[in-house]
PDB file of C-alpha atoms in Angstrom:
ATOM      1  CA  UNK F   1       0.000   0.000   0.000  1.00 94.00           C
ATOM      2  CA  UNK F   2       2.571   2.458   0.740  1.00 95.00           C
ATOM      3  CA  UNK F   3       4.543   1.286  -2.745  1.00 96.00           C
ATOM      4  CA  UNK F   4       1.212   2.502  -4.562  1.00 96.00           C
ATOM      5  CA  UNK F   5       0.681   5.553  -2.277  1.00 96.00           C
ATOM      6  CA  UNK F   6       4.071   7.040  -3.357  1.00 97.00           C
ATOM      7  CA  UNK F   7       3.565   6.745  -7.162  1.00 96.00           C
ATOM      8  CA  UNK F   8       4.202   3.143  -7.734  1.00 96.00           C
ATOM      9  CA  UNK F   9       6.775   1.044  -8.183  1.00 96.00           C
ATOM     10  CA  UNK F  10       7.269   1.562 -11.907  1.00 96.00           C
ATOM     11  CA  UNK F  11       7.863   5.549 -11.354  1.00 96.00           C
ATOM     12  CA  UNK F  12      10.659   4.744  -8.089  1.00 96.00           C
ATOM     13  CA  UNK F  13      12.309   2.859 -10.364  1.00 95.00           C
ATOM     14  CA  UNK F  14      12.651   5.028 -13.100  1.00 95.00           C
ATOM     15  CA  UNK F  15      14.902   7.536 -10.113  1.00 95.00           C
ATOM     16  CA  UNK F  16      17.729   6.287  -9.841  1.00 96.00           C
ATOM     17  CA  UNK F  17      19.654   8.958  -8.147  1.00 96.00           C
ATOM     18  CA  UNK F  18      18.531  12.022  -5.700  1.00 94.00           C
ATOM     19  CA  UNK F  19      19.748  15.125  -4.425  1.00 96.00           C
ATOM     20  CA  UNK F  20      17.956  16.302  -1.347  1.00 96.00           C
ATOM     21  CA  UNK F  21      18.852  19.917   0.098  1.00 97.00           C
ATOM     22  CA  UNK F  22      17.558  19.875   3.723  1.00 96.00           C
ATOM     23  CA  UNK F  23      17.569  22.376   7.154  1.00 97.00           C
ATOM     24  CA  UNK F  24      18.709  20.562  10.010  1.00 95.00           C
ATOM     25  CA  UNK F  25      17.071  22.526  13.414  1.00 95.00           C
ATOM     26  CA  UNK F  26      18.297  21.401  16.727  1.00 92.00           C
ATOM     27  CA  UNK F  27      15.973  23.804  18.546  1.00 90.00           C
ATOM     28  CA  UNK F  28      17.621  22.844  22.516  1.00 88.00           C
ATOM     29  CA  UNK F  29      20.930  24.479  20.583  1.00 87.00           C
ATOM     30  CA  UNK F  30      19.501  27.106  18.778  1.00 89.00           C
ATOM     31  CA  UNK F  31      21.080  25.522  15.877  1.00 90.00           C
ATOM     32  CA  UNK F  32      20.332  25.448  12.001  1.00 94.00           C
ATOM     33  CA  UNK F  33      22.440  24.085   9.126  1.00 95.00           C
ATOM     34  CA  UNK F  34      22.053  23.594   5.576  1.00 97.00           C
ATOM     35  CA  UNK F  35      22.430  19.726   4.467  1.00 96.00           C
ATOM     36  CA  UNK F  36      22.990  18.190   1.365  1.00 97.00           C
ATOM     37  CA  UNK F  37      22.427  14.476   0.995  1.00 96.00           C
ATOM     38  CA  UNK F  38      23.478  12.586  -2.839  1.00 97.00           C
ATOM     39  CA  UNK F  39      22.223   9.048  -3.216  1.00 96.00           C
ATOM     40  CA  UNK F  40      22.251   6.796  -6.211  1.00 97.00           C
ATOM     41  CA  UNK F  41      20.995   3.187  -7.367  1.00 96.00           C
ATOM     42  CA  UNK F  42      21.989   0.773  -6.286  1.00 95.00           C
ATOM     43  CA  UNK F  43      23.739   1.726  -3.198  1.00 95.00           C
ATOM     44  CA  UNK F  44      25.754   5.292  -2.729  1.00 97.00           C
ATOM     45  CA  UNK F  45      25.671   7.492  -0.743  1.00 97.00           C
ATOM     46  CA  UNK F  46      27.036  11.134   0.517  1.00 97.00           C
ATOM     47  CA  UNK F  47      25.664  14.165   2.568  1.00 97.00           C
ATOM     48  CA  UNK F  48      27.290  17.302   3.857  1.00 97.00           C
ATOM     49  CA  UNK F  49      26.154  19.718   6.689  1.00 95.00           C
ATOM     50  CA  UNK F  50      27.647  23.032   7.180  1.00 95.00           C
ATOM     51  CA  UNK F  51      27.483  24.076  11.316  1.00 91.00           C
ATOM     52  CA  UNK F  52      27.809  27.231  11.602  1.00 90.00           C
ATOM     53  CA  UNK F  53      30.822  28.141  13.532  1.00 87.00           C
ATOM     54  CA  UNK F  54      32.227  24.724  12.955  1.00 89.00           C
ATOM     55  CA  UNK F  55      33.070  23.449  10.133  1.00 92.00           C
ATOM     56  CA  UNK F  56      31.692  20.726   7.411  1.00 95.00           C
ATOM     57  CA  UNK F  57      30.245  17.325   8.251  1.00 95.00           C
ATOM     58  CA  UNK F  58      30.568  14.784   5.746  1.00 97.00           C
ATOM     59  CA  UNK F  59      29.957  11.389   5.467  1.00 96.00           C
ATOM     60  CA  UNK F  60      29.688   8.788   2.696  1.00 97.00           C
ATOM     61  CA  UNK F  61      29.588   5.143   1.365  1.00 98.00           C
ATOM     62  CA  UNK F  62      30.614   4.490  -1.923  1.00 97.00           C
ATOM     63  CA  UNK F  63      29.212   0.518  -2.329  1.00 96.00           C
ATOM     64  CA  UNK F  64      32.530  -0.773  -0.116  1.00 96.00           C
ATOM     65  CA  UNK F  65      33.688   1.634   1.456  1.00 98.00           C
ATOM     66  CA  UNK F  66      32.218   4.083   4.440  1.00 97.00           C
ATOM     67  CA  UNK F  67      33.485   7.248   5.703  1.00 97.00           C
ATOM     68  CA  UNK F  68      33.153  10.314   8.410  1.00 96.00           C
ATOM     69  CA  UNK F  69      34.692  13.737   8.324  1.00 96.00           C
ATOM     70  CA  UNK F  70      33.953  14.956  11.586  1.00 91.00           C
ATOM     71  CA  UNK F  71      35.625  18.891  11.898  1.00 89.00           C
ATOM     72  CA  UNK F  72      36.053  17.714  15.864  1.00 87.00           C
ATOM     73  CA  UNK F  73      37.399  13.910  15.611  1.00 87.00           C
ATOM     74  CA  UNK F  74      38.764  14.213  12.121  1.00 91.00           C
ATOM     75  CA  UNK F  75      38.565  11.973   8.997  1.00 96.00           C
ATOM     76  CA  UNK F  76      37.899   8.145   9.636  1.00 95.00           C
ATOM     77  CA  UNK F  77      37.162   4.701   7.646  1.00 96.00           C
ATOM     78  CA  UNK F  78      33.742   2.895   9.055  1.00 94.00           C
ATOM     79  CA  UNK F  79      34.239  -0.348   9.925  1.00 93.00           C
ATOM     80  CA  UNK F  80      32.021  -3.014  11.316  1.00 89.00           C
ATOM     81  CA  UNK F  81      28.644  -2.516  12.424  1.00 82.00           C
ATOM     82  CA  UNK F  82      28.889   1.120  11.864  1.00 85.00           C
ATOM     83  CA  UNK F  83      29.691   0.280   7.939  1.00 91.00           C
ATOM     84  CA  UNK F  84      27.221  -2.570   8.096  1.00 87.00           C
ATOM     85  CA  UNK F  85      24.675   0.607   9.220  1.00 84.00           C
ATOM     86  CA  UNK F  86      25.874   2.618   6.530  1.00 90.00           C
ATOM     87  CA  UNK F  87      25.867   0.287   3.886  1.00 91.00           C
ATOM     88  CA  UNK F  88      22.074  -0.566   4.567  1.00 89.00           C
ATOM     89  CA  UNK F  89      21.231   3.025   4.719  1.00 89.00           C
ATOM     90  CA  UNK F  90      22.932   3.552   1.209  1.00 94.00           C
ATOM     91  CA  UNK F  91      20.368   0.843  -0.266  1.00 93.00           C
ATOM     92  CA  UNK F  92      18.374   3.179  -2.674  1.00 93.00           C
ATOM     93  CA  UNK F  93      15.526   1.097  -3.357  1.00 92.00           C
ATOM     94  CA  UNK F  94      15.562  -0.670   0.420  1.00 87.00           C
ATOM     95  CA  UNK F  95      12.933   2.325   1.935  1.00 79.00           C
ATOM     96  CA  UNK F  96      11.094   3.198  -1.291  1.00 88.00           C
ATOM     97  CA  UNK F  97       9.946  -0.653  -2.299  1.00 91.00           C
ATOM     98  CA  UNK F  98      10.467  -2.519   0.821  1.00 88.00           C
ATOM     99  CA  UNK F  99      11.039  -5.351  -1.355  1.00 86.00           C
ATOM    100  CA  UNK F 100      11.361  -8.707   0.233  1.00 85.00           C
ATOM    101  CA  UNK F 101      14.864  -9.697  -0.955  1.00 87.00           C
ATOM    102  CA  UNK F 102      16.210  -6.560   1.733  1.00 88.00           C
ATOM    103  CA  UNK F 103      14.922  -8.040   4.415  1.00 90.00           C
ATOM    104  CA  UNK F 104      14.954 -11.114   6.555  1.00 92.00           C
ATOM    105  CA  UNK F 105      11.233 -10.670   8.195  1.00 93.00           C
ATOM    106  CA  UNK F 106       8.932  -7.634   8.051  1.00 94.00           C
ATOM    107  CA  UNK F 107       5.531  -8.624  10.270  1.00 95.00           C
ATOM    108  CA  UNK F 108       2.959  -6.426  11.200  1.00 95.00           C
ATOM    109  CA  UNK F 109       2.717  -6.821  14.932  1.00 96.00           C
ATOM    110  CA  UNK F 110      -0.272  -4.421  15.927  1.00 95.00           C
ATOM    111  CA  UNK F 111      -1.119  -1.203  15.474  1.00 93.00           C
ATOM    112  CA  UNK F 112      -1.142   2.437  17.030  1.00 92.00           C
ATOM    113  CA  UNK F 113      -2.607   6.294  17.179  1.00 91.00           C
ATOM    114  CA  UNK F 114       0.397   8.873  15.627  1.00 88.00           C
ATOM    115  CA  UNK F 115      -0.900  12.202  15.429  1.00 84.00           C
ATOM    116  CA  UNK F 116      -4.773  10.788  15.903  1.00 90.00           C
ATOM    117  CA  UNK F 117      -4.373   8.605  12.801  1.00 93.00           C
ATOM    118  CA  UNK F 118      -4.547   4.940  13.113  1.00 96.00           C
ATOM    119  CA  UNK F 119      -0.750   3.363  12.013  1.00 96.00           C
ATOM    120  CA  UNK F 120       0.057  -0.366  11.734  1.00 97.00           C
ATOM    121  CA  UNK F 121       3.548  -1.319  13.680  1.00 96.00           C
ATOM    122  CA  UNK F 122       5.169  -3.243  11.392  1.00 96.00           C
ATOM    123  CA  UNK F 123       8.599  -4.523  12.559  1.00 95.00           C
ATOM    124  CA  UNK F 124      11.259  -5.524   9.786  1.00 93.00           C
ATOM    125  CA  UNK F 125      14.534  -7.172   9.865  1.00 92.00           C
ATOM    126  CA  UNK F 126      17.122  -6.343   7.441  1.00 88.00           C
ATOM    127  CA  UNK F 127      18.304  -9.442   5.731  1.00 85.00           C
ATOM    128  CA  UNK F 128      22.028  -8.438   6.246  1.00 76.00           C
ATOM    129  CA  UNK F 129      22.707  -7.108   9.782  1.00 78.00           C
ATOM    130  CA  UNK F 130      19.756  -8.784  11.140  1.00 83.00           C
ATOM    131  CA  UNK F 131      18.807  -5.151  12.637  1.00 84.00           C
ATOM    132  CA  UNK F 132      15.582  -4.518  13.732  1.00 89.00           C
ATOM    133  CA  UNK F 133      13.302  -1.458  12.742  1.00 91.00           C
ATOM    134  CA  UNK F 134       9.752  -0.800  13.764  1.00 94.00           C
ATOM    135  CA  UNK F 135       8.213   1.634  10.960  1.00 94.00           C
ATOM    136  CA  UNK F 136       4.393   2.761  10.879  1.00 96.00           C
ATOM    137  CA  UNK F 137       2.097   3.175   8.195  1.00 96.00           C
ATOM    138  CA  UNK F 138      -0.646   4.714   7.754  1.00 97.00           C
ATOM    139  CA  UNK F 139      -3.917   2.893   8.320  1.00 96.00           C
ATOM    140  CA  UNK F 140      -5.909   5.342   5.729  1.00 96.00           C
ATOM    141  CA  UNK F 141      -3.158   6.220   3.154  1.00 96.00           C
ATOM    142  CA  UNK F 142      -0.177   3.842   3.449  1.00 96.00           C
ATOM    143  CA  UNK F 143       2.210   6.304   3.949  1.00 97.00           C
ATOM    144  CA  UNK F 144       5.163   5.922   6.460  1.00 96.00           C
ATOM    145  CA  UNK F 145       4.641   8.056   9.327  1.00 96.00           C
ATOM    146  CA  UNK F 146       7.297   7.333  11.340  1.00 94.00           C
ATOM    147  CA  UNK F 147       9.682   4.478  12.948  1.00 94.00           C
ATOM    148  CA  UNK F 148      11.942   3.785  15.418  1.00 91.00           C
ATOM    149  CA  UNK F 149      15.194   1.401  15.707  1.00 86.00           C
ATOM    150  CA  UNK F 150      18.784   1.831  16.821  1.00 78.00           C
ATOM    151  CA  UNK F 151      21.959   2.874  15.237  1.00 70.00           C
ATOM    152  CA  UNK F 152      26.047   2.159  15.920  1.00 62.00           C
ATOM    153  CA  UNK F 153      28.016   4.880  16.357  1.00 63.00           C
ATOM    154  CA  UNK F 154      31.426   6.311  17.850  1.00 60.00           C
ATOM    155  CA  UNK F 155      29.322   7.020  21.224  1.00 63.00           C
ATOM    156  CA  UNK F 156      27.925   3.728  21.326  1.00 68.00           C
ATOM    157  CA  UNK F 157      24.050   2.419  20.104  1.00 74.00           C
ATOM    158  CA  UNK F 158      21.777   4.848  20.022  1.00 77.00           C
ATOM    159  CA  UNK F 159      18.042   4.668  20.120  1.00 84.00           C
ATOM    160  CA  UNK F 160      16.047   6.688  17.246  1.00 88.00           C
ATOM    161  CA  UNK F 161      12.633   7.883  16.929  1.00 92.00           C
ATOM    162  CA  UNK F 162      11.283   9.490  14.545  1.00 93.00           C
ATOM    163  CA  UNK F 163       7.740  11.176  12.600  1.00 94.00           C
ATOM    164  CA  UNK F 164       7.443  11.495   9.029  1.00 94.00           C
ATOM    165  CA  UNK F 165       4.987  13.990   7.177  1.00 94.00           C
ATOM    166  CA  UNK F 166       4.034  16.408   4.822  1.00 96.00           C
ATOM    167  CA  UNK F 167       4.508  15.081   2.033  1.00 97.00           C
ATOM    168  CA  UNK F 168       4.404  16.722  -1.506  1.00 97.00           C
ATOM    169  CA  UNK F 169       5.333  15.625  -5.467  1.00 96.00           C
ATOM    170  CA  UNK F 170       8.665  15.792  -6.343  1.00 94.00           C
ATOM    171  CA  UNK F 171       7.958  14.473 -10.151  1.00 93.00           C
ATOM    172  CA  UNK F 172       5.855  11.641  -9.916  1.00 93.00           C
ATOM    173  CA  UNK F 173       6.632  10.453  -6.730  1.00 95.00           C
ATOM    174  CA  UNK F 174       5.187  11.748  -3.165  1.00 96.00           C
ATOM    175  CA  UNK F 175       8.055  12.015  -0.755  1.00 95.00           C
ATOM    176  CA  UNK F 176       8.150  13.803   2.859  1.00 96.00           C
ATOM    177  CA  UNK F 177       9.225  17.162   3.713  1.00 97.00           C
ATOM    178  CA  UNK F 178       9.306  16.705   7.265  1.00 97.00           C
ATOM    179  CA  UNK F 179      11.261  14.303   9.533  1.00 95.00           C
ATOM    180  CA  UNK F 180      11.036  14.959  13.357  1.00 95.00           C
ATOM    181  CA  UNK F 181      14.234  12.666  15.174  1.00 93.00           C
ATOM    182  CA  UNK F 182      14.832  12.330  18.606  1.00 92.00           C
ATOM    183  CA  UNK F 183      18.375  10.224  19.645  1.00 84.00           C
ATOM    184  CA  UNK F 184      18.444  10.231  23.285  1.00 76.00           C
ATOM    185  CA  UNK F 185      17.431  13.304  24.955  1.00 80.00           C
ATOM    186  CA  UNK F 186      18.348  15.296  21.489  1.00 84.00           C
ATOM    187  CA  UNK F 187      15.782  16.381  18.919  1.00 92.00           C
ATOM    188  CA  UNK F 188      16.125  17.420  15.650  1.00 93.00           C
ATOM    189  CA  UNK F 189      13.693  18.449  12.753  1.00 96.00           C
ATOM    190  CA  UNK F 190      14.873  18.232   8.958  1.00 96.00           C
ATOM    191  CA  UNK F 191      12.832  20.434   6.529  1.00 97.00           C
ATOM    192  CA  UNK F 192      13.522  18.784   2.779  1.00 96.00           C
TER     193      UNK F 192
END
């Protein structure tokens, strides 16, 4: 359902590369920053974010290989679960088709209220790290509304949460504008 809500699957696959220019807020820091985030079929990746008073953040997988240029810690090579991460999260077709052949298990396991819409909890399993994800649909629409699940990084796992919405055409495809993250006590809003 949320295949077809989007535009179908014959109109994702025709993209096969996207540019998104995004604001990052951290409103507990007062912060803003322009982000730019590449990705291309079938799995590459690369976004940069300009703080302000900082420096650049960039990160990147190019199909093997994962990176971080961090202005405070300085370039490094990903490795392990932390390039595992990175290489699922390059997988351009992995969160527009959901297609079974990404995934070990994905099993609706009840359902929810987000925002006083009805949502099925659907938890997935990605076939290669064996991580596991909740993500919610829409009851009404099919559309992803949000999801949850945890991430590697230099500071340990962290837990992510996160609300998707407004969405609007790009082409012939209807993609979010609007992704709400918390990590921890952090929050963070990123206007596409």
């Amino acid at each position: 359902k949320y295949v077809t809500a989007i535009g179908g699957e014959s109109e994702i696959r025709k993209i096969t590369s996207l540019k998104q220019s995004v604001t990052m807020e951290v409103p507990s820091m007062g912060l803003s920053a322009p982000m730019e985030v590449f990705s291309a079929a079938p799995n590459k990746m690369a976004s940069k974010t300009t703080i302000p008073g900082m420096g650049e953040m960039l990160n990147g997988y190019d199909g093997t290989v994962g990176w971080d240029v961090n202005p405070m810690a300085g370039p490094r090579l990903l490795a392990d679960k932390e390039l595992a991460n990175m290489a699922e999260n390059a997988d351009f077709y992995a969160n527009l088709l959901y297609t079974s052949d990404r995934f070990a298990s994905m099993e609706t396991v009840g359902d929810t209220t987000i925002n006083g819409e009805k949502a099925y909890a659907v938890k997935m399993v990605c076939k290669g790290s064996m991580k596991e994800s909740m993500s919610y649909f829409s009851a009404t629409s099919g559309l992803l509304m949000g999801g949850s699940s945890s991430q590697e990084s230099q500071m340990g796992v962290l837990q992510i949460s996160q609300t998707v919405k407004d969405y609007k055409k790009f082409g012939s495809l209807l993609m979010p504008t609007r992704i709400e993250q918390s990590m921890g006590p952090q929050s963070m809003v990123m206007t596409i």
